Amino acid sequence: MAQKKYLQAKLTQFLREDRIQLWKPPYTDENKKVGLALKDLAKKYSDKLECCENEVEKIIEEIRCKAVERGTGNEHYKATGIATIEVFLPPRVKKDRKNLLETRLHVTGRELRSKIAETFGFQENYIKIVINKKQLQLGKTLEEQGVTHNVKAMVLELKQSEEDVRKNSQVEEEEQNEARLKEKRIQRTKRGLEILAERAEMVVDPETTPYLDIANQTGRSIRIPPSERKALMLAMGYHEKGRAFLKRKEYGIALPCLLDADRYFCECCRELLDTVDNYAVLQLDIAWCYFRLGQLECLDDAEKKLNMAQKCFKNCYGENHQRLVHIKGNCGKEKVLFLRLYLLQGIRNYHSGNGEEAYEYLNKACQLFKELYIDPSKVHSLMQLGFSAQEARLGLRACDGNVDHAAAHITNRREKLDQIRKEEKEKKRRRLENINYLKGMGYSARAAKQALHQASGNLEESLQILLSHPQMWWLNDSGPETNSHQESPSRETIDQLVYMGFDAAAAEAALRVFRGNVQLAAQTLAHNGGSLPPDLRLSAEDSSATPPTSPSDSAGTSSASTDEDMETEAVNEILEDIPEHEEDYLDSTLEDEEIIIAEYLSYVESIKTATRRS
């Protein structure tokens, strides 16, 4: 299959170079049938490629038919507005995996999915459609999602077709149950990540409530602007979940997670993406997933993604990995990423008909594999000392295969991480104490968090920020609507402020704003010369004009309990797939890569042999 793709790409190159238009005479007659001149063309190119003439003729005819179909489709689209979509079916479909489907672009994603399922024999609820590297949204029209004429659509199947399993009703039931479970897993993944990301925005005790945090390469938490923090957490969470599915070779479920991660990463600033390796690794994982699904040609910008990964690695690790060596002391583990990068670049070039470039990249991947190969007996020796297989592989690669150095490296890493975890735990404990202290003064948790973030965790500075910006008090945890429903302050609290020397009207207005909190009202009035700032005066007027409302009572303990159980299940499922080792993404046995390198090198070697003969 790979060799046929190479031949197709090479023949397409020749046709472009010779400016051959197969859809026109003498290669296509007026009835759109094949012309006699195509045989001469096949003879010319088969001699050039040292290939079988019949095989070359067959492939050129396929290219011609596709060009004719595209031309007909373009004319049809201009005349009727009916677009043609190129549908790529799952690997189990042995023949005709590429098919054309006509549709209008004002239909919804759900209607297109239904049409694809009906046309190609899938069960509608058990397939997902990926177009333009995004999951098709069922509720929006194709136009709204940027779907155009001649676009490529990839079908991901969560179960086999009914026809394949009809022979055994028990198998069919099992397959359907499996597909339902997979769909539920995808939904639980989404909910679990949202819960964990939301908890990071709340004030929770890390001892009792798990939540997502972002750390650097040494394991220390890093400060991220609040505007980007949630998007980055969701991006990294989806990436980890996608990688967990990749490890289990569940590529059809992995790809939607990886594409969601890509979407959330794109909400982060460009500067951030250029300075961390997460985004580069994601680009590799997406390209790898498309390749393992046998649909690399669906990824139109595969070259762009791989080049972007290479650029990000260079920015993050430095020229010749200098920055990486400075931070970690070595770069042996990260070379695994470059091996996969070179392998994917070699495969992409081969599929594009670039034999020499493919050989160059594949050879680089092969050399790296030889360098990174680990003697299983060395892994066993380290495991005998109480280290895990993963620690052993990573340690040996960091120490160029030296067992004694690897043991010392792993031990040293464990001690450093243990110390960092203790420091981070203490930092989180102090932060929680500071937030609770500010909450005790009457500020909301949200206002306390924002002030502490601006003051880099310093309590005294955060108090000054809150006093200088009393409007921050309005950063309410339960939403702004609760701020406008306040009861009138009591006479006693007004008298307290008057006794301090403040005007009665100003005292009453301040107490309305701060919901009767005498301490905050006094601090704000004192800080602003005895009166409220203009923006808070308007808030006081609004609250006095709005009648108080009481929340409605409602039953629902059973439902709330069920929802809580479902949320716990979703969170636990995410936590199970988040690796304990922070360098898990660098760990690989390289067994798959070894096989694929050998396979594609054999393809390019056959090309080189044919070239030498000619």
Coordinates of C-alpha atoms in Angstrom, one line a residue:
M1 CA 0.0 0.0 0.0
A2 CA 2.8 2.4 1.0
Q3 CA 4.7 1.6 -2.3
K4 CA 1.6 2.3 -4.3
K5 CA 1.2 5.7 -2.6
Y6 CA 4.8 6.5 -3.4
L7 CA 4.3 5.6 -7.1
Q8 CA 1.1 7.7 -7.2
A9 CA 3.0 10.7 -5.7
K10 CA 5.9 10.2 -8.1
L11 CA 3.7 10.0 -11.2
T12 CA 1.8 13.1 -10.1
Q13 CA 5.1 14.9 -9.8
F14 CA 6.0 13.8 -13.4
L15 CA 2.6 14.9 -14.7
R16 CA 3.1 18.4 -13.2
E17 CA 6.6 18.7 -14.4
D18 CA 5.5 17.8 -18.0
R19 CA 2.4 19.9 -17.6
I20 CA 0.2 17.0 -18.6
Q21 CA -3.6 17.6 -18.2
L22 CA -5.1 14.1 -18.1
W23 CA -8.7 15.3 -18.2
K24 CA -8.2 16.8 -21.6
P25 CA -7.5 15.2 -25.1
P26 CA -5.6 13.2 -26.1
Y27 CA -5.7 11.5 -22.7
T28 CA -9.5 11.9 -22.3
D29 CA -12.0 11.9 -25.2
E30 CA -15.2 13.8 -25.5
N31 CA -17.1 11.1 -23.7
K32 CA -14.6 11.3 -20.8
K33 CA -13.2 7.9 -21.7
V34 CA -9.5 7.1 -21.6
G35 CA -7.6 8.1 -24.8
L36 CA -5.0 6.0 -26.6
A37 CA -2.2 8.5 -25.7
L38 CA -2.3 7.3 -22.1
K39 CA -0.5 4.0 -23.1
D40 CA 2.4 6.0 -24.5
L41 CA 2.6 8.0 -21.3
A42 CA 2.6 4.9 -19.2
K43 CA 5.4 3.5 -21.3
K44 CA 7.5 6.6 -20.9
Y45 CA 7.1 6.8 -17.1
S46 CA 7.5 3.1 -16.5
D47 CA 10.9 3.2 -18.3
K48 CA 11.8 6.2 -16.2
L49 CA 10.9 4.5 -12.9
E50 CA 12.0 1.0 -13.9
C51 CA 8.5 -0.2 -13.0
C52 CA 5.9 -2.5 -14.5
E53 CA 4.2 -0.7 -17.4
N54 CA 0.8 -2.2 -16.6
E55 CA 1.0 -1.1 -13.0
V56 CA 2.0 2.5 -14.1
E57 CA -0.8 2.6 -16.6
K58 CA -3.3 1.5 -14.0
I59 CA -2.2 4.2 -11.6
I60 CA -2.2 6.9 -14.2
E61 CA -5.7 5.9 -15.2
E62 CA -6.8 6.2 -11.5
I63 CA -5.3 9.7 -11.4
R64 CA -7.1 10.6 -14.7
C65 CA -10.4 9.3 -13.4
K66 CA -10.0 11.3 -10.2
A67 CA -9.2 14.5 -12.2
V68 CA -12.2 14.0 -14.5
E69 CA -14.4 13.4 -11.4
R70 CA -13.1 16.5 -9.8
G71 CA -13.7 18.6 -12.9
T72 CA -17.2 17.3 -13.2
G73 CA -17.8 18.0 -9.5
N74 CA -16.5 21.6 -9.9
E75 CA -18.9 22.2 -12.8
H76 CA -21.7 20.6 -10.9
Y77 CA -21.0 22.7 -7.8
K78 CA -20.9 25.9 -9.8
A79 CA -24.3 25.1 -11.4
T80 CA -26.2 23.6 -8.5
G81 CA -24.3 24.5 -5.3
I82 CA -24.0 20.8 -4.4
A83 CA -20.5 20.2 -3.0
T84 CA -18.4 17.1 -3.3
I85 CA -16.7 15.7 -0.2
E86 CA -13.8 13.2 -0.3
V87 CA -14.6 10.6 2.4
F88 CA -11.8 8.5 3.8
L89 CA -13.1 5.3 5.4
P90 CA -11.5 3.3 8.3
P91 CA -8.7 0.8 7.7
R92 CA -11.0 -2.3 8.0
V93 CA -12.6 -1.2 4.7
K94 CA -10.1 -3.1 2.4
K95 CA -11.2 -1.6 -0.9
D96 CA -12.3 1.8 -2.1
R97 CA -11.3 3.6 1.1
K98 CA -11.5 6.9 -0.7
N99 CA -15.0 7.8 -1.9
L100 CA -16.9 10.9 -3.1
L101 CA -20.1 12.1 -1.5
E102 CA -22.3 15.0 -2.6
T103 CA -24.0 17.3 -0.2
R104 CA -25.3 20.8 0.2
L105 CA -23.3 22.9 2.6
H106 CA -26.3 24.3 4.5
V107 CA -27.0 20.9 6.1
T108 CA -26.0 20.2 9.7
G109 CA -23.2 18.0 10.8
R110 CA -25.7 15.5 12.1
E111 CA -27.3 15.3 8.6
L112 CA -23.9 14.7 7.0
R113 CA -23.0 12.0 9.5
S114 CA -26.3 10.3 8.9
K115 CA -25.7 10.4 5.1
I116 CA -22.2 9.0 5.5
A117 CA -23.5 6.2 7.7
E118 CA -26.3 5.3 5.3
T119 CA -24.1 5.4 2.2
F120 CA -21.2 3.4 3.5
G121 CA -23.0 1.0 5.9
F122 CA -22.1 2.3 9.3
Q123 CA -24.2 2.7 12.4
E124 CA -24.7 6.5 12.8
N125 CA -24.2 6.8 16.5
Y126 CA -20.9 4.9 16.4
I127 CA -18.9 7.0 14.0
K128 CA -17.2 10.3 14.3
I129 CA -16.3 12.6 11.4
V130 CA -13.1 14.7 11.3
I131 CA -12.8 17.5 8.8
N132 CA -10.1 20.2 8.7
K133 CA -8.5 18.5 11.7
K134 CA -11.6 19.1 13.8
Q135 CA -14.4 16.9 15.0
L136 CA -17.6 17.6 13.0
Q137 CA -20.1 19.5 15.3
L138 CA -23.5 17.9 14.9
G139 CA -25.6 21.0 15.7
K140 CA -23.9 23.4 13.3
T141 CA -24.2 23.7 9.5
L142 CA -21.2 22.7 7.3
E143 CA -20.8 26.3 6.2
E144 CA -20.6 27.5 9.8
Q145 CA -17.8 25.0 10.4
G146 CA -15.7 26.1 7.3
V147 CA -16.5 23.0 5.3
T148 CA -16.0 23.7 1.6
H149 CA -16.3 21.9 -1.8
N150 CA -13.6 19.2 -2.3
V151 CA -12.8 19.0 1.4
K152 CA -11.5 15.7 2.9
A153 CA -13.5 14.0 5.6
M154 CA -12.2 11.1 7.7
V155 CA -14.5 8.6 9.3
L156 CA -13.5 7.2 12.8
E157 CA -15.4 4.1 13.7
L158 CA -16.2 3.1 17.3
K159 CA -17.5 -0.3 16.3
Q160 CA -17.7 -2.6 13.3
S161 CA -20.6 -2.6 10.9
E162 CA -23.7 -4.7 11.5
E163 CA -22.9 -6.8 8.4
D164 CA -19.6 -7.9 9.9
V165 CA -21.1 -9.0 13.2
R166 CA -24.5 -10.2 12.1
K167 CA -23.2 -13.7 11.9
N168 CA -23.2 -13.8 15.7
S169 CA -25.8 -11.9 17.7
Q170 CA -23.8 -12.2 20.9
V171 CA -20.8 -10.6 19.2
E172 CA -23.0 -7.9 17.8
E173 CA -24.3 -7.0 21.2
E174 CA -20.8 -7.0 22.7
E175 CA -19.6 -4.7 19.9
Q176 CA -22.5 -2.3 20.4
N177 CA -22.0 -2.3 24.2
E178 CA -18.3 -1.6 23.6
A179 CA -19.1 1.3 21.2
R180 CA -21.5 2.8 23.8
L181 CA -18.8 2.5 26.5
K182 CA -16.3 4.2 24.2
E183 CA -18.7 7.1 23.6
K184 CA -19.3 7.4 27.3
R185 CA -15.6 7.4 28.0
I186 CA -15.2 10.3 25.6
Q187 CA -18.0 12.2 27.3
R188 CA -16.6 11.4 30.8
T189 CA -13.1 12.5 29.7
K190 CA -14.6 15.9 28.7
R191 CA -16.5 16.3 31.9
G192 CA -13.7 15.1 34.1
L193 CA -11.2 17.5 32.6
E194 CA -13.6 20.4 33.0
I195 CA -14.2 19.6 36.7
L196 CA -10.4 19.4 37.4
A197 CA -9.8 22.6 35.5
E198 CA -12.6 24.4 37.3
R199 CA -11.3 23.2 40.7
A200 CA -8.0 25.0 39.9
E201 CA -10.0 28.2 39.7
M202 CA -11.6 27.5 43.1
V203 CA -10.1 27.3 46.6
V204 CA -9.7 23.7 47.4
D205 CA -7.6 21.7 49.9
P206 CA -5.1 19.8 47.8
E207 CA -4.9 17.1 50.6
T208 CA -8.6 16.2 50.1
T209 CA -9.6 17.4 46.6
P210 CA -7.7 16.6 43.5
Y211 CA -7.2 19.3 40.8
L212 CA -5.0 20.0 37.9
D213 CA -1.8 22.1 38.3
I214 CA 0.8 23.1 35.8
A215 CA 4.5 22.5 36.6
N216 CA 7.8 23.1 34.7
Q217 CA 10.4 20.5 33.7
T218 CA 11.7 20.3 37.3
G219 CA 8.2 19.7 38.8
R220 CA 7.7 23.2 40.3
S221 CA 4.3 24.9 39.8
I222 CA 4.4 27.8 37.4
R223 CA 2.3 31.0 37.3
I224 CA 0.1 31.3 34.3
P225 CA -2.1 34.3 33.5
P226 CA -5.7 33.5 34.7
S227 CA -7.0 34.3 31.2
E228 CA -5.0 31.4 29.7
R229 CA -4.8 29.0 32.7
K230 CA -8.0 27.1 32.1
A231 CA -7.4 26.7 28.3
L232 CA -3.8 25.5 29.0
M233 CA -5.1 23.0 31.6
L234 CA -7.7 21.6 29.3
A235 CA -5.2 21.4 26.5
M236 CA -2.7 19.5 28.6
G237 CA -5.5 17.3 30.1
Y238 CA -6.9 16.3 26.7
H239 CA -3.3 15.6 25.5
E240 CA -2.6 13.3 28.4
K241 CA -5.9 11.4 27.9
G242 CA -5.2 11.1 24.2
R243 CA -1.7 9.8 24.9
A244 CA -3.2 7.2 27.2
F245 CA -5.4 6.0 24.4
L246 CA -2.4 6.0 22.0
K247 CA -0.5 3.7 24.4
R248 CA -3.4 1.3 24.3
K249 CA -3.4 1.6 20.5
E250 CA -7.0 3.0 20.6
Y251 CA -6.3 5.5 17.8
G252 CA -9.9 6.1 16.9
I253 CA -10.6 7.5 20.4
A254 CA -7.2 9.1 20.8
L255 CA -7.5 11.4 17.8
P256 CA -10.6 13.3 19.0
C257 CA -8.8 13.9 22.4
L258 CA -5.7 15.1 20.6
L259 CA -7.6 17.4 18.3
D260 CA -9.4 18.9 21.3
A261 CA -6.0 19.5 22.9
D262 CA -4.9 21.3 19.8
R263 CA -8.0 23.5 19.8
Y264 CA -7.4 24.6 23.4
F265 CA -3.6 25.1 22.9
C266 CA -4.5 27.5 20.1
E267 CA -6.4 29.7 22.7
C268 CA -3.0 30.3 24.4
C269 CA -0.6 33.0 23.4
R270 CA 1.9 32.2 20.7
E271 CA 4.8 33.1 23.0
L272 CA 3.8 30.4 25.5
L273 CA 3.5 27.7 22.7
D274 CA 7.0 28.6 21.5
T275 CA 8.6 28.2 24.8
V276 CA 7.2 24.8 26.1
D277 CA 7.6 21.4 24.4
N278 CA 4.1 20.3 25.1
Y279 CA 2.7 21.8 21.9
A280 CA 5.5 20.3 19.8
V281 CA 4.9 16.8 21.3
L282 CA 1.2 17.2 20.5
Q283 CA 1.9 17.9 16.8
L284 CA 3.9 14.7 16.7
D285 CA 1.2 12.7 18.4
I286 CA -1.5 14.0 16.0
A287 CA 0.6 13.1 13.0
W288 CA 1.5 9.7 14.5
C289 CA -2.2 9.0 15.2
Y290 CA -3.2 9.8 11.6
F291 CA -0.4 7.5 10.3
R292 CA -1.4 4.6 12.6
L293 CA -5.0 5.1 11.3
G294 CA -3.7 4.7 7.8
Q295 CA -5.0 8.2 7.0
L296 CA -1.8 10.4 6.9
E297 CA -3.0 11.8 3.5
C298 CA -6.0 13.3 5.4
L299 CA -3.7 15.5 7.3
D300 CA -3.1 18.2 4.6
D301 CA -0.7 20.1 6.7
A302 CA 1.3 17.2 8.0
E303 CA 4.5 18.9 6.8
K304 CA 3.5 22.1 8.5
K305 CA 2.8 20.3 11.8
L306 CA 6.1 18.4 11.7
N307 CA 8.0 21.6 10.8
M308 CA 6.2 23.4 13.7
A309 CA 7.2 20.6 16.1
Q310 CA 10.9 20.9 14.9
K311 CA 10.8 24.7 15.4
C312 CA 9.2 24.5 18.9
F313 CA 11.8 21.9 19.9
K314 CA 14.6 24.2 18.8
N315 CA 13.0 27.2 20.7
C316 CA 12.5 25.2 23.8
Y317 CA 15.7 23.1 23.9
G318 CA 18.0 25.6 22.3
E319 CA 20.5 25.2 19.4
N320 CA 22.0 21.7 19.6
H321 CA 19.9 21.1 22.8
Q322 CA 22.1 23.5 24.8
R323 CA 19.3 24.9 27.0
L324 CA 18.0 21.4 27.7
V325 CA 21.5 20.2 28.8
H326 CA 21.8 23.3 31.0
I327 CA 18.4 22.6 32.7
K328 CA 18.6 18.8 32.9
G329 CA 22.3 18.0 32.5
N330 CA 21.6 15.7 29.5
C331 CA 19.4 15.4 26.4
G332 CA 19.4 11.6 25.9
K333 CA 15.7 11.1 26.9
E334 CA 14.4 13.8 24.6
K335 CA 16.1 12.2 21.6
V336 CA 13.2 9.8 21.5
L337 CA 11.0 12.7 20.3
F338 CA 13.5 13.5 17.5
L339 CA 13.5 9.9 16.4
R340 CA 9.8 9.9 15.9
L341 CA 10.0 13.4 14.2
Y342 CA 12.5 12.1 11.7
L343 CA 10.5 8.9 11.1
L344 CA 7.3 10.8 10.4
Q345 CA 9.2 13.3 8.1
G346 CA 10.6 10.3 6.3
I347 CA 7.2 8.7 5.9
R348 CA 5.6 11.9 4.7
N349 CA 8.3 12.5 2.1
Y350 CA 8.0 8.9 0.9
H351 CA 4.2 9.3 0.5
S352 CA 4.9 12.5 -1.4
G353 CA 7.2 10.8 -3.8
N354 CA 10.4 12.4 -2.5
G355 CA 12.6 9.3 -2.3
E356 CA 15.9 11.0 -1.5
E357 CA 14.5 13.2 1.3
A358 CA 12.7 10.2 2.7
Y359 CA 15.9 8.2 2.8
E360 CA 17.7 11.0 4.5
Y361 CA 15.2 11.3 7.3
L362 CA 14.7 7.6 7.7
N363 CA 18.4 7.1 8.0
K364 CA 18.6 9.8 10.7
A365 CA 15.8 7.9 12.5
C366 CA 17.7 4.6 12.1
Q367 CA 20.9 6.1 13.5
L368 CA 19.0 7.5 16.5
F369 CA 17.4 4.2 17.1
K370 CA 20.8 2.5 17.3
E371 CA 21.9 5.1 19.8
L372 CA 18.8 4.8 21.9
Y373 CA 18.5 1.1 21.9
I374 CA 18.6 -0.4 25.4
D375 CA 20.0 -3.8 26.3
P376 CA 17.1 -5.6 28.1
S377 CA 19.6 -7.1 30.6
K378 CA 20.5 -3.6 31.8
V379 CA 16.8 -2.8 32.4
H380 CA 16.5 -6.0 34.3
S381 CA 19.6 -5.1 36.4
L382 CA 18.1 -1.8 37.5
M383 CA 14.7 -3.4 38.2
Q384 CA 16.5 -5.8 40.6
L385 CA 17.6 -2.7 42.5
G386 CA 13.9 -1.7 43.0
F387 CA 13.5 0.8 40.1
S388 CA 10.6 0.5 37.6
A389 CA 11.1 -0.5 33.9
Q390 CA 10.2 3.1 33.0
E391 CA 12.7 4.6 35.3
A392 CA 15.3 2.2 34.0
R393 CA 14.8 3.1 30.4
L394 CA 14.8 6.8 31.0
G395 CA 17.8 6.6 33.3
L396 CA 19.8 4.5 30.9
R397 CA 19.1 6.9 28.0
A398 CA 20.1 9.9 30.2
C399 CA 23.4 8.2 31.1
D400 CA 24.3 6.7 27.7
G401 CA 23.5 3.1 28.8
N402 CA 25.8 3.1 31.9
V403 CA 23.9 1.1 34.6
D404 CA 25.8 2.5 37.6
H405 CA 25.4 6.1 36.4
A406 CA 21.7 5.4 35.7
A407 CA 21.1 4.1 39.2
A408 CA 22.6 7.2 40.7
H409 CA 20.7 9.4 38.3
I410 CA 17.3 7.8 39.2
T411 CA 18.1 8.0 42.9
N412 CA 19.1 11.6 42.7
R413 CA 16.0 12.4 40.7
R414 CA 13.8 10.8 43.3
E415 CA 15.4 12.8 46.1
K416 CA 15.1 16.1 44.2
L417 CA 11.4 15.4 43.3
D418 CA 10.6 14.5 46.9
Q419 CA 12.1 17.8 48.1
I420 CA 10.3 19.8 45.4
R421 CA 7.0 18.1 46.3
K422 CA 7.4 19.0 49.9
E423 CA 8.1 22.6 49.0
E424 CA 5.2 22.8 46.6
K425 CA 2.9 21.2 49.2
E426 CA 4.0 23.9 51.8
K427 CA 3.5 26.6 49.2
K428 CA 0.0 25.5 48.5
R429 CA -0.8 25.2 52.3
R430 CA 0.4 28.8 52.8
R431 CA -1.6 30.0 49.8
L432 CA -4.8 28.4 51.2
E433 CA -4.2 30.0 54.6
N434 CA -3.7 33.4 53.0
I435 CA -6.9 33.0 51.0
N436 CA -8.9 32.0 54.1
Y437 CA -7.4 34.9 56.0
L438 CA -8.6 37.4 53.3
K439 CA -12.0 35.6 53.2
G440 CA -12.2 36.2 56.9
M441 CA -11.8 39.9 56.3
G442 CA -14.9 39.8 54.0
Y443 CA -13.3 39.3 50.6
S444 CA -14.5 36.6 48.2
A445 CA -12.2 33.7 47.4
R446 CA -12.0 34.9 43.8
A447 CA -10.9 38.4 44.9
A448 CA -8.4 36.9 47.3
K449 CA -6.9 34.6 44.6
Q450 CA -6.5 37.5 42.1
A451 CA -4.9 39.8 44.6
L452 CA -2.4 37.1 45.8
H453 CA -1.7 36.2 42.1
Q454 CA -0.8 39.9 41.4
A455 CA 1.3 40.1 44.6
S456 CA 3.1 36.8 43.8
G457 CA 1.7 35.3 47.0
N458 CA 2.7 38.0 49.4
L459 CA -0.1 38.6 51.9
E460 CA 0.8 42.2 52.9
E461 CA 1.1 43.3 49.2
S462 CA -2.2 41.6 48.3
L463 CA -4.0 43.5 51.1
Q464 CA -2.6 46.8 49.7
I465 CA -3.9 45.8 46.2
L466 CA -7.3 45.1 47.6
L467 CA -7.4 48.4 49.5
S468 CA -6.2 50.3 46.5
H469 CA -8.8 48.6 44.3
P470 CA -12.0 48.2 46.3
Q471 CA -13.9 47.3 43.2
M472 CA -12.1 43.9 43.4
W473 CA -14.5 43.1 46.2
W474 CA -17.1 42.6 43.5
L475 CA -15.2 39.6 42.2
N476 CA -17.8 37.4 43.8
D477 CA -17.6 33.6 43.8
S478 CA -21.3 33.0 43.2
G479 CA -21.7 35.5 40.3
P480 CA -22.5 39.2 40.0
E481 CA -26.3 38.7 40.2
T482 CA -26.0 38.1 44.0
N483 CA -24.4 41.5 44.5
S484 CA -27.5 43.4 43.6
H485 CA -29.9 41.8 46.1
Q486 CA -28.8 43.3 49.5
E487 CA -30.8 44.2 52.6
S488 CA -30.5 47.7 54.1
P489 CA -27.7 47.9 56.7
S490 CA -28.6 48.0 60.3
R491 CA -28.7 51.2 62.4
E492 CA -26.1 49.7 64.7
T493 CA -23.5 49.2 61.9
I494 CA -24.1 52.7 60.5
D495 CA -23.6 54.2 64.0
Q496 CA -20.3 52.3 64.3
L497 CA -19.0 54.0 61.2
V498 CA -20.4 57.4 62.2
Y499 CA -18.6 57.0 65.6
M500 CA -15.4 56.5 63.7
G501 CA -15.9 59.9 62.1
F502 CA -17.5 59.0 58.7
D503 CA -20.6 60.8 57.3
A504 CA -23.8 58.8 57.9
A505 CA -24.9 58.8 54.2
A506 CA -21.4 57.6 53.1
A507 CA -21.4 55.0 55.9
E508 CA -24.8 53.6 54.8
A509 CA -23.7 53.5 51.1
A510 CA -20.5 51.7 51.9
L511 CA -22.3 49.2 54.1
R512 CA -24.8 48.5 51.3
V513 CA -21.9 47.8 48.9
F514 CA -20.0 45.6 51.3
R515 CA -23.1 43.8 52.6
G516 CA -22.9 45.1 56.1
N517 CA -19.1 44.3 56.5
V518 CA -18.0 47.1 58.8
Q519 CA -14.3 46.4 58.5
L520 CA -14.3 46.6 54.7
A521 CA -16.6 49.6 54.6
A522 CA -14.3 51.5 57.1
Q523 CA -11.1 50.6 55.2
T524 CA -12.5 51.7 51.9
L525 CA -13.9 55.0 53.2
A526 CA -10.6 55.8 55.0
H527 CA -8.6 54.9 51.9
N528 CA -10.8 57.2 49.7
G529 CA -11.1 60.3 52.0
G530 CA -14.4 59.4 53.6
S531 CA -16.4 58.6 50.5
L532 CA -16.9 55.8 48.1
P533 CA -15.1 55.8 44.7
P534 CA -17.5 56.7 41.8
D535 CA -17.8 53.1 40.4
L536 CA -18.8 51.8 43.9
R537 CA -21.3 54.7 44.4
L538 CA -23.2 53.4 41.3
S539 CA -23.2 49.9 42.7
A540 CA -24.6 51.2 46.0
E541 CA -27.4 53.0 44.2
D542 CA -28.3 49.9 42.1
S543 CA -28.4 47.7 45.2
S544 CA -30.7 50.1 47.1
A545 CA -33.1 50.2 44.1
T546 CA -33.4 46.4 43.8
P547 CA -35.8 44.6 46.1
P548 CA -34.3 41.6 48.0
T549 CA -35.2 38.2 46.7
S550 CA -35.1 34.9 48.5
P551 CA -33.8 31.7 46.8
S552 CA -36.4 29.1 46.1
D553 CA -36.3 25.9 48.0
S554 CA -36.0 22.8 45.9
A555 CA -35.8 19.1 46.5
G556 CA -33.3 16.9 44.7
T557 CA -31.0 15.2 47.1
S558 CA -31.1 12.0 45.2
S559 CA -30.3 13.7 41.8
A560 CA -27.5 15.7 43.4
S561 CA -26.0 12.6 44.9
T562 CA -26.1 10.8 41.5
D563 CA -24.5 13.8 39.7
E564 CA -21.8 13.8 42.4
D565 CA -21.1 10.1 41.9
M566 CA -20.8 10.6 38.1
E567 CA -18.4 13.5 38.6
T568 CA -16.3 11.5 41.0
E569 CA -16.2 8.7 38.4
A570 CA -15.2 11.1 35.6
V571 CA -12.5 12.7 37.7
N572 CA -11.0 9.4 38.8
E573 CA -10.9 8.1 35.2
I574 CA -8.9 11.2 34.2
L575 CA -6.5 10.8 37.2
E576 CA -5.9 7.2 36.4
D577 CA -4.5 8.2 33.0
I578 CA -2.3 11.1 34.2
P579 CA 1.1 9.4 34.6
E580 CA 3.0 9.7 37.9
H581 CA 6.3 10.1 36.1
E582 CA 6.6 13.7 34.7
E583 CA 8.8 12.3 31.8
D584 CA 6.3 9.6 30.8
Y585 CA 6.0 11.2 27.4
L586 CA 9.7 10.5 26.8
D587 CA 9.5 6.8 27.6
S588 CA 9.2 4.4 24.7
T589 CA 10.3 0.9 24.1
L590 CA 10.7 1.9 20.4
E591 CA 9.4 -1.5 19.3
D592 CA 6.9 0.0 16.8
E593 CA 9.4 2.5 15.6
E594 CA 12.0 -0.2 14.9
I595 CA 9.5 -2.2 12.7
I596 CA 8.3 0.9 10.8
I597 CA 11.9 2.2 10.2
A598 CA 12.9 -1.1 8.7
E599 CA 9.8 -1.3 6.6
Y600 CA 10.1 2.1 5.0
L601 CA 13.9 1.8 4.6
S602 CA 13.3 -1.3 2.6
Y603 CA 10.9 0.7 0.3
V604 CA 13.4 3.5 -0.3
E605 CA 16.3 1.1 -0.7
S606 CA 14.3 -0.6 -3.5
I607 CA 14.0 2.8 -5.2
K608 CA 17.7 3.5 -4.9
T609 CA 18.5 0.0 -6.3
A610 CA 16.2 0.7 -9.3
T611 CA 17.8 4.1 -9.8
R612 CA 21.3 2.6 -9.9
R613 CA 20.3 0.0 -12.4
S614 CA 18.9 2.6 -14.7

